[in-house]
Amino acid sequence: MTSDSEPTKATARPPASAEVLGRVVTARGRWLDEAVEVLSDNPLAAGVWLVGSLGRADGDGFSDVDLIVAIEGPVPAALRTHPFGGLGLPGTVLFVRPKPRNAPDGGAFLSVCLEMAGLPVLVDMYLWPSITVAVPTGSRVLMERGRMPRSKLGLLDLLALCPPTDTSGSDPDDPATLLLLVQLAAKYHARGDRSRRAAICNQLNIPDITIVEQLRHLLDDRLPTLWPASTAARTAVDRLFELVSTLGEGR
């Protein structure tokens, strides 16, 4: 029994959600610095820029990294098949999900989920041949060898000018698709973005959620049959669920 004179041990408390998100933002920025350093040393990389919310400087702790990498000359076939590993980019990869119809003609598109500060962070990579590439409006240039052309068009409008020959989508039976979609649903739930959350839930073939625990149950039901060995990815996504649940439910 502890006497009254003995000091009471402090009860461990979980870090505040703001602290967790702050660590993610720091890790995300560090990863970008490392990625740009790697690409700066690669003669194939003609330029790198951020698009999306981080490019516009209005992102938050849940923001994905949307990255365009301009490639000198035609993009080699091997690089189109394995853009992340082929460029030697850093990070702990949890899963990857290709979606050919999102790529520019002659290039590649890949969603890569990286572990950053213990949480899953999505990196959407566009490999774009330098002959057709331009910097979309609302972008932040991180590196370029010579000045790349600037455009008043946004990313989607620029992609529409360079449609790919392969118009296939992502594989709905790929476990990475399930993991990516639940991650997006959790992100929109945390932000209180009901319309986008409902759209993602529709892709998952479930009703719109009201608590993030519903996404956890969905993974419990579906993921083991698709990917029994998904321990690291599942653990990171579960941490995301825990974070979102601390931010308030029933949005």
PDB file of C-alpha atoms in Angstrom:
ATOM      1  CA  MET A   1       0.000   0.000   0.000  1.00  0.00           C
ATOM      2  CA  THR A   2       1.290   3.480  -0.844  1.00  0.00           C
ATOM      3  CA  SER A   3       1.657   5.800   2.126  1.00  0.00           C
ATOM      4  CA  ASP A   4       0.395   9.377   2.044  1.00  0.00           C
ATOM      5  CA  SER A   5       3.975  10.608   2.007  1.00  0.00           C
ATOM      6  CA  GLU A   6       4.877   8.712  -1.160  1.00  0.00           C
ATOM      7  CA  PRO A   7       4.565  10.568  -4.475  1.00  0.00           C
ATOM      8  CA  THR A   8       1.646   9.561  -6.655  1.00  0.00           C
ATOM      9  CA  LYS A   9       2.622   8.214 -10.062  1.00  0.00           C
ATOM     10  CA  ALA A  10       1.399  10.368 -12.942  1.00  0.00           C
ATOM     11  CA  THR A  11      -1.226   8.727 -15.096  1.00  0.00           C
ATOM     12  CA  ALA A  12      -0.132   8.505 -18.706  1.00  0.00           C
ATOM     13  CA  ARG A  13      -2.387  10.551 -20.967  1.00  0.00           C
ATOM     14  CA  PRO A  14      -2.727  10.171 -24.728  1.00  0.00           C
ATOM     15  CA  PRO A  15      -1.302  13.062 -26.707  1.00  0.00           C
ATOM     16  CA  ALA A  16      -3.800  15.686 -27.795  1.00  0.00           C
ATOM     17  CA  SER A  17      -5.064  15.347 -31.330  1.00  0.00           C
ATOM     18  CA  ALA A  18      -3.462  18.680 -32.225  1.00  0.00           C
ATOM     19  CA  GLU A  19      -0.083  17.311 -31.167  1.00  0.00           C
ATOM     20  CA  VAL A  20      -0.587  14.171 -33.246  1.00  0.00           C
ATOM     21  CA  LEU A  21      -1.562  16.174 -36.316  1.00  0.00           C
ATOM     22  CA  GLY A  22       1.362  18.509 -35.713  1.00  0.00           C
ATOM     23  CA  ARG A  23       3.751  15.569 -35.814  1.00  0.00           C
ATOM     24  CA  VAL A  24       2.175  14.388 -39.061  1.00  0.00           C
ATOM     25  CA  VAL A  25       2.568  17.836 -40.623  1.00  0.00           C
ATOM     26  CA  THR A  26       6.224  17.909 -39.546  1.00  0.00           C
ATOM     27  CA  ALA A  27       6.863  14.402 -40.894  1.00  0.00           C
ATOM     28  CA  ARG A  28       5.085  15.242 -44.145  1.00  0.00           C
ATOM     29  CA  GLY A  29       7.225  18.334 -44.645  1.00  0.00           C
ATOM     30  CA  ARG A  30      10.380  16.372 -43.861  1.00  0.00           C
ATOM     31  CA  TRP A  31       9.392  13.692 -46.377  1.00  0.00           C
ATOM     32  CA  LEU A  32       8.836  16.332 -49.056  1.00  0.00           C
ATOM     33  CA  ASP A  33      12.273  17.807 -48.402  1.00  0.00           C
ATOM     34  CA  GLU A  34      13.868  14.361 -48.689  1.00  0.00           C
ATOM     35  CA  ALA A  35      11.894  13.522 -51.833  1.00  0.00           C
ATOM     36  CA  VAL A  36      12.919  16.764 -53.532  1.00  0.00           C
ATOM     37  CA  GLU A  37      16.548  16.106 -52.605  1.00  0.00           C
ATOM     38  CA  VAL A  38      16.369  12.626 -54.157  1.00  0.00           C
ATOM     39  CA  LEU A  39      14.682  13.926 -57.302  1.00  0.00           C
ATOM     40  CA  SER A  40      17.148  16.808 -57.624  1.00  0.00           C
ATOM     41  CA  ASP A  41      19.918  14.213 -57.905  1.00  0.00           C
ATOM     42  CA  ASN A  42      18.035  12.225 -60.556  1.00  0.00           C
ATOM     43  CA  PRO A  43      18.729  13.456 -64.111  1.00  0.00           C
ATOM     44  CA  LEU A  44      15.373  12.087 -65.267  1.00  0.00           C
ATOM     45  CA  ALA A  45      13.466  14.533 -63.060  1.00  0.00           C
ATOM     46  CA  ALA A  46      12.975  17.831 -64.876  1.00  0.00           C
ATOM     47  CA  GLY A  47      10.777  19.387 -62.214  1.00  0.00           C
ATOM     48  CA  VAL A  48       8.630  18.730 -59.164  1.00  0.00           C
ATOM     49  CA  TRP A  49       5.610  20.625 -57.899  1.00  0.00           C
ATOM     50  CA  LEU A  50       2.821  20.298 -55.392  1.00  0.00           C
ATOM     51  CA  VAL A  51      -0.798  20.573 -56.441  1.00  0.00           C
ATOM     52  CA  GLY A  52      -4.011  20.311 -54.439  1.00  0.00           C
ATOM     53  CA  SER A  53      -4.444  21.828 -50.992  1.00  0.00           C
ATOM     54  CA  LEU A  54      -0.743  21.744 -50.117  1.00  0.00           C
ATOM     55  CA  GLY A  55       0.098  23.462 -53.385  1.00  0.00           C
ATOM     56  CA  ARG A  56      -2.455  26.173 -52.572  1.00  0.00           C
ATOM     57  CA  ALA A  57      -1.099  26.433 -49.004  1.00  0.00           C
ATOM     58  CA  ASP A  58      -4.537  25.746 -47.518  1.00  0.00           C
ATOM     59  CA  GLY A  59      -3.986  22.151 -46.395  1.00  0.00           C
ATOM     60  CA  ASP A  60      -4.385  20.666 -42.939  1.00  0.00           C
ATOM     61  CA  GLY A  61      -3.040  17.715 -40.985  1.00  0.00           C
ATOM     62  CA  PHE A  62      -5.197  15.316 -42.998  1.00  0.00           C
ATOM     63  CA  SER A  63      -4.133  16.594 -46.430  1.00  0.00           C
ATOM     64  CA  ASP A  64      -2.749  14.203 -49.022  1.00  0.00           C
ATOM     65  CA  VAL A  65       0.439  14.975 -50.927  1.00  0.00           C
ATOM     66  CA  ASP A  66      -0.407  15.575 -54.600  1.00  0.00           C
ATOM     67  CA  LEU A  67       2.871  15.593 -56.493  1.00  0.00           C
ATOM     68  CA  ILE A  68       3.689  16.096 -60.168  1.00  0.00           C
ATOM     69  CA  VAL A  69       7.111  14.917 -61.321  1.00  0.00           C
ATOM     70  CA  ALA A  70       8.108  16.069 -64.805  1.00  0.00           C
ATOM     71  CA  ILE A  71      10.284  13.491 -66.574  1.00  0.00           C
ATOM     72  CA  GLU A  72      12.823  14.386 -69.264  1.00  0.00           C
ATOM     73  CA  GLY A  73      11.910  12.840 -72.619  1.00  0.00           C
ATOM     74  CA  PRO A  74       9.615   9.827 -72.878  1.00  0.00           C
ATOM     75  CA  VAL A  75       8.950   8.179 -69.515  1.00  0.00           C
ATOM     76  CA  PRO A  76      10.704   4.771 -69.514  1.00  0.00           C
ATOM     77  CA  ALA A  77       8.321   1.814 -69.412  1.00  0.00           C
ATOM     78  CA  ALA A  78       9.892   0.474 -66.218  1.00  0.00           C
ATOM     79  CA  LEU A  79       9.358   3.828 -64.528  1.00  0.00           C
ATOM     80  CA  ARG A  80       5.722   3.959 -65.625  1.00  0.00           C
ATOM     81  CA  THR A  81       5.222   0.548 -64.014  1.00  0.00           C
ATOM     82  CA  HIS A  82       7.041   1.381 -60.761  1.00  0.00           C
ATOM     83  CA  PRO A  83       7.182   5.177 -60.451  1.00  0.00           C
ATOM     84  CA  PHE A  84       7.770   5.440 -56.700  1.00  0.00           C
ATOM     85  CA  GLY A  85      10.440   2.782 -56.328  1.00  0.00           C
ATOM     86  CA  GLY A  86      11.909   3.548 -59.735  1.00  0.00           C
ATOM     87  CA  LEU A  87      12.678   7.098 -58.652  1.00  0.00           C
ATOM     88  CA  GLY A  88      14.117   5.883 -55.356  1.00  0.00           C
ATOM     89  CA  LEU A  89      11.751   7.968 -53.250  1.00  0.00           C
ATOM     90  CA  PRO A  90      12.004   7.628 -49.463  1.00  0.00           C
ATOM     91  CA  GLY A  91       9.480   6.424 -46.918  1.00  0.00           C
ATOM     92  CA  THR A  92       7.860   3.378 -45.370  1.00  0.00           C
ATOM     93  CA  VAL A  93       5.305   2.145 -47.906  1.00  0.00           C
ATOM     94  CA  LEU A  94       2.121   0.652 -46.455  1.00  0.00           C
ATOM     95  CA  PHE A  95       0.390  -0.002 -49.778  1.00  0.00           C
ATOM     96  CA  VAL A  96       0.196   1.268 -53.357  1.00  0.00           C
ATOM     97  CA  ARG A  97      -2.777   1.611 -55.677  1.00  0.00           C
ATOM     98  CA  PRO A  98      -2.414   2.267 -59.412  1.00  0.00           C
ATOM     99  CA  LYS A  99      -5.184   3.944 -61.397  1.00  0.00           C
ATOM    100  CA  PRO A 100      -4.091   4.256 -65.045  1.00  0.00           C
ATOM    101  CA  ARG A 101      -6.909   6.556 -66.172  1.00  0.00           C
ATOM    102  CA  ASN A 102      -5.647   9.286 -63.814  1.00  0.00           C
ATOM    103  CA  ALA A 103      -2.294   9.461 -65.623  1.00  0.00           C
ATOM    104  CA  PRO A 104      -1.327  11.924 -68.362  1.00  0.00           C
ATOM    105  CA  ASP A 105      -0.617  10.437 -71.782  1.00  0.00           C
ATOM    106  CA  GLY A 106       2.773   8.735 -71.767  1.00  0.00           C
ATOM    107  CA  GLY A 107       3.074   9.083 -68.001  1.00  0.00           C
ATOM    108  CA  ALA A 108       1.901   7.312 -64.875  1.00  0.00           C
ATOM    109  CA  PHE A 109      -0.246   7.758 -61.786  1.00  0.00           C
ATOM    110  CA  LEU A 110       0.136   5.964 -58.483  1.00  0.00           C
ATOM    111  CA  SER A 111      -1.342   6.414 -55.030  1.00  0.00           C
ATOM    112  CA  VAL A 112       1.206   5.498 -52.379  1.00  0.00           C
ATOM    113  CA  CYS A 113       0.330   5.267 -48.692  1.00  0.00           C
ATOM    114  CA  LEU A 114       3.279   6.079 -46.457  1.00  0.00           C
ATOM    115  CA  GLU A 115       3.574   5.836 -42.703  1.00  0.00           C
ATOM    116  CA  MET A 116       4.379   9.248 -41.261  1.00  0.00           C
ATOM    117  CA  ALA A 117       4.494   9.809 -37.505  1.00  0.00           C
ATOM    118  CA  GLY A 118       2.631   6.530 -37.099  1.00  0.00           C
ATOM    119  CA  LEU A 119      -0.307   7.516 -39.317  1.00  0.00           C
ATOM    120  CA  PRO A 120      -1.103   6.726 -42.969  1.00  0.00           C
ATOM    121  CA  VAL A 121      -0.518   9.581 -45.416  1.00  0.00           C
ATOM    122  CA  LEU A 122      -1.470   9.316 -49.079  1.00  0.00           C
ATOM    123  CA  VAL A 123       0.878  10.519 -51.801  1.00  0.00           C
ATOM    124  CA  ASP A 124      -0.708  10.825 -55.249  1.00  0.00           C
ATOM    125  CA  MET A 125       2.092  10.811 -57.825  1.00  0.00           C
ATOM    126  CA  TYR A 126       1.761  11.982 -61.416  1.00  0.00           C
ATOM    127  CA  LEU A 127       4.690  11.241 -63.719  1.00  0.00           C
ATOM    128  CA  TRP A 128       4.388  13.595 -66.683  1.00  0.00           C
ATOM    129  CA  PRO A 129       6.547  13.732 -69.841  1.00  0.00           C
ATOM    130  CA  SER A 130       8.311  17.088 -70.009  1.00  0.00           C
ATOM    131  CA  ILE A 131       7.141  17.630 -73.596  1.00  0.00           C
ATOM    132  CA  THR A 132       3.504  18.070 -72.488  1.00  0.00           C
ATOM    133  CA  VAL A 133       3.854  19.094 -68.846  1.00  0.00           C
ATOM    134  CA  ALA A 134       2.909  22.486 -67.434  1.00  0.00           C
ATOM    135  CA  VAL A 135       2.604  23.902 -63.954  1.00  0.00           C
ATOM    136  CA  PRO A 136      -1.131  24.108 -63.149  1.00  0.00           C
ATOM    137  CA  THR A 137      -2.586  27.147 -61.459  1.00  0.00           C
ATOM    138  CA  GLY A 138      -2.526  26.851 -57.698  1.00  0.00           C
ATOM    139  CA  SER A 139       0.710  24.842 -57.635  1.00  0.00           C
ATOM    140  CA  ARG A 140       3.914  25.265 -55.648  1.00  0.00           C
ATOM    141  CA  VAL A 141       7.101  24.535 -57.568  1.00  0.00           C
ATOM    142  CA  LEU A 142       9.614  22.620 -55.468  1.00  0.00           C
ATOM    143  CA  MET A 143      12.297  22.053 -58.093  1.00  0.00           C
ATOM    144  CA  GLU A 144      12.774  22.703 -61.821  1.00  0.00           C
ATOM    145  CA  ARG A 145      15.677  22.545 -64.245  1.00  0.00           C
ATOM    146  CA  GLY A 146      14.988  25.605 -66.309  1.00  0.00           C
ATOM    147  CA  ARG A 147      11.642  27.346 -66.174  1.00  0.00           C
ATOM    148  CA  MET A 148       8.701  25.066 -66.958  1.00  0.00           C
ATOM    149  CA  PRO A 149       5.654  26.479 -68.766  1.00  0.00           C
ATOM    150  CA  ARG A 150       2.930  27.873 -66.506  1.00  0.00           C
ATOM    151  CA  SER A 151      -0.757  27.349 -67.184  1.00  0.00           C
ATOM    152  CA  LYS A 152      -3.912  29.132 -66.096  1.00  0.00           C
ATOM    153  CA  LEU A 153      -5.644  25.745 -66.076  1.00  0.00           C
ATOM    154  CA  GLY A 154      -6.054  23.532 -63.045  1.00  0.00           C
ATOM    155  CA  LEU A 155      -4.720  19.998 -62.806  1.00  0.00           C
ATOM    156  CA  LEU A 156      -7.866  18.233 -63.997  1.00  0.00           C
ATOM    157  CA  ASP A 157      -8.190  20.510 -67.027  1.00  0.00           C
ATOM    158  CA  LEU A 158      -4.544  19.912 -67.934  1.00  0.00           C
ATOM    159  CA  LEU A 159      -5.035  16.163 -67.607  1.00  0.00           C
ATOM    160  CA  ALA A 160      -8.029  16.408 -69.944  1.00  0.00           C
ATOM    161  CA  LEU A 161      -5.697  17.820 -72.609  1.00  0.00           C
ATOM    162  CA  CYS A 162      -3.431  14.747 -72.318  1.00  0.00           C
ATOM    163  CA  PRO A 163      -5.787  11.771 -71.903  1.00  0.00           C
ATOM    164  CA  PRO A 164      -4.106   8.391 -71.385  1.00  0.00           C
ATOM    165  CA  THR A 165      -4.494   5.486 -73.786  1.00  0.00           C
ATOM    166  CA  ASP A 166      -5.142   3.164 -70.825  1.00  0.00           C
ATOM    167  CA  THR A 167      -8.482   4.254 -69.370  1.00  0.00           C
ATOM    168  CA  SER A 168      -8.837   1.470 -66.812  1.00  0.00           C
ATOM    169  CA  GLY A 169      -9.613   2.376 -63.228  1.00  0.00           C
ATOM    170  CA  SER A 170      -8.351   0.916 -59.985  1.00  0.00           C
ATOM    171  CA  ASP A 171      -8.995  -2.727 -59.151  1.00  0.00           C
ATOM    172  CA  PRO A 172     -12.081  -2.862 -56.875  1.00  0.00           C
ATOM    173  CA  ASP A 173     -10.891  -6.187 -55.447  1.00  0.00           C
ATOM    174  CA  ASP A 174      -7.455  -4.832 -54.546  1.00  0.00           C
ATOM    175  CA  PRO A 175      -7.188  -4.515 -50.736  1.00  0.00           C
ATOM    176  CA  ALA A 176      -5.357  -1.242 -51.315  1.00  0.00           C
ATOM    177  CA  THR A 177      -8.569   0.167 -52.776  1.00  0.00           C
ATOM    178  CA  LEU A 178     -10.452  -0.691 -49.589  1.00  0.00           C
ATOM    179  CA  LEU A 179      -7.737   0.776 -47.361  1.00  0.00           C
ATOM    180  CA  LEU A 180      -7.516   3.954 -49.422  1.00  0.00           C
ATOM    181  CA  LEU A 181     -11.271   4.523 -49.449  1.00  0.00           C
ATOM    182  CA  VAL A 182     -11.759   4.030 -45.707  1.00  0.00           C
ATOM    183  CA  GLN A 183      -8.865   6.401 -45.119  1.00  0.00           C
ATOM    184  CA  LEU A 184     -10.549   9.041 -47.285  1.00  0.00           C
ATOM    185  CA  ALA A 185     -13.899   8.488 -45.564  1.00  0.00           C
ATOM    186  CA  ALA A 186     -12.257   8.964 -42.161  1.00  0.00           C
ATOM    187  CA  LYS A 187     -10.548  12.142 -43.346  1.00  0.00           C
ATOM    188  CA  TYR A 188     -13.774  13.681 -44.619  1.00  0.00           C
ATOM    189  CA  HIS A 189     -15.557  12.598 -41.440  1.00  0.00           C
ATOM    190  CA  ALA A 190     -12.932  14.404 -39.357  1.00  0.00           C
ATOM    191  CA  ARG A 191     -13.410  17.543 -41.437  1.00  0.00           C
ATOM    192  CA  GLY A 192     -17.187  17.350 -41.266  1.00  0.00           C
ATOM    193  CA  ASP A 193     -17.389  17.162 -45.076  1.00  0.00           C
ATOM    194  CA  ARG A 194     -20.582  15.148 -45.316  1.00  0.00           C
ATOM    195  CA  SER A 195     -21.026  15.204 -49.084  1.00  0.00           C
ATOM    196  CA  ARG A 196     -17.556  13.839 -49.844  1.00  0.00           C
ATOM    197  CA  ARG A 197     -17.804  11.334 -47.010  1.00  0.00           C
ATOM    198  CA  ALA A 198     -21.120  10.084 -48.396  1.00  0.00           C
ATOM    199  CA  ALA A 199     -19.610   9.793 -51.890  1.00  0.00           C
ATOM    200  CA  ILE A 200     -16.757   7.644 -50.575  1.00  0.00           C
ATOM    201  CA  CYS A 201     -19.174   5.480 -48.585  1.00  0.00           C
ATOM    202  CA  ASN A 202     -21.141   4.974 -51.792  1.00  0.00           C
ATOM    203  CA  GLN A 203     -17.968   3.657 -53.446  1.00  0.00           C
ATOM    204  CA  LEU A 204     -17.599   1.289 -50.496  1.00  0.00           C
ATOM    205  CA  ASN A 205     -21.203   0.143 -51.035  1.00  0.00           C
ATOM    206  CA  ILE A 206     -22.243   1.139 -47.522  1.00  0.00           C
ATOM    207  CA  PRO A 207     -24.611   3.800 -46.156  1.00  0.00           C
ATOM    208  CA  ASP A 208     -23.041   7.058 -45.076  1.00  0.00           C
ATOM    209  CA  ILE A 209     -21.354   6.637 -41.688  1.00  0.00           C
ATOM    210  CA  THR A 210     -22.104   8.544 -38.491  1.00  0.00           C
ATOM    211  CA  ILE A 211     -19.179   7.273 -36.391  1.00  0.00           C
ATOM    212  CA  VAL A 212     -15.718   6.237 -37.511  1.00  0.00           C
ATOM    213  CA  GLU A 213     -16.089   2.906 -35.704  1.00  0.00           C
ATOM    214  CA  GLN A 214     -18.285   1.811 -38.618  1.00  0.00           C
ATOM    215  CA  LEU A 215     -15.231   1.969 -40.869  1.00  0.00           C
ATOM    216  CA  ARG A 216     -13.285  -0.189 -38.437  1.00  0.00           C
ATOM    217  CA  HIS A 217     -16.042  -2.807 -38.526  1.00  0.00           C
ATOM    218  CA  LEU A 218     -15.983  -2.676 -42.324  1.00  0.00           C
ATOM    219  CA  LEU A 219     -12.270  -3.475 -42.349  1.00  0.00           C
ATOM    220  CA  ASP A 220     -12.835  -6.271 -39.838  1.00  0.00           C
ATOM    221  CA  ASP A 221     -15.349  -7.813 -42.229  1.00  0.00           C
ATOM    222  CA  ARG A 222     -13.573  -7.365 -45.550  1.00  0.00           C
ATOM    223  CA  LEU A 223      -9.829  -6.948 -45.163  1.00  0.00           C
ATOM    224  CA  PRO A 224      -8.824 -10.390 -43.776  1.00  0.00           C
ATOM    225  CA  THR A 225     -10.177 -12.160 -46.861  1.00  0.00           C
ATOM    226  CA  LEU A 226      -8.485  -9.693 -49.227  1.00  0.00           C
ATOM    227  CA  TRP A 227      -5.162  -9.248 -47.468  1.00  0.00           C
ATOM    228  CA  PRO A 228      -4.486 -11.407 -44.407  1.00  0.00           C
ATOM    229  CA  ALA A 229      -0.953 -10.010 -44.008  1.00  0.00           C
ATOM    230  CA  SER A 230      -1.917  -6.327 -43.874  1.00  0.00           C
ATOM    231  CA  THR A 231      -0.685  -5.809 -40.300  1.00  0.00           C
ATOM    232  CA  ALA A 232       1.315  -2.593 -40.754  1.00  0.00           C
ATOM    233  CA  ALA A 233      -1.238  -0.904 -43.001  1.00  0.00           C
ATOM    234  CA  ARG A 234      -4.137  -1.925 -40.778  1.00  0.00           C
ATOM    235  CA  THR A 235      -2.371  -0.722 -37.639  1.00  0.00           C
ATOM    236  CA  ALA A 236      -1.715   2.698 -39.163  1.00  0.00           C
ATOM    237  CA  VAL A 237      -5.308   3.051 -40.379  1.00  0.00           C
ATOM    238  CA  ASP A 238      -6.590   2.030 -36.936  1.00  0.00           C
ATOM    239  CA  ARG A 239      -4.491   4.832 -35.439  1.00  0.00           C
ATOM    240  CA  LEU A 240      -6.165   7.212 -37.876  1.00  0.00           C
ATOM    241  CA  PHE A 241      -9.580   6.001 -36.703  1.00  0.00           C
ATOM    242  CA  GLU A 242      -8.565   6.581 -33.081  1.00  0.00           C
ATOM    243  CA  LEU A 243      -7.429  10.105 -33.900  1.00  0.00           C
ATOM    244  CA  VAL A 244     -10.622  10.936 -35.764  1.00  0.00           C
ATOM    245  CA  SER A 245     -12.764   9.584 -32.926  1.00  0.00           C
ATOM    246  CA  THR A 246     -11.103  12.037 -30.520  1.00  0.00           C
ATOM    247  CA  LEU A 247     -12.061  14.967 -32.736  1.00  0.00           C
ATOM    248  CA  GLY A 248     -15.794  14.443 -32.260  1.00  0.00           C
ATOM    249  CA  GLU A 249     -18.386  12.152 -33.763  1.00  0.00           C
ATOM    250  CA  GLY A 250     -21.830  12.460 -35.280  1.00  0.00           C
ATOM    251  CA  ARG A 251     -20.887  15.113 -37.797  1.00  0.00           C
TER     252      ARG A 251
END
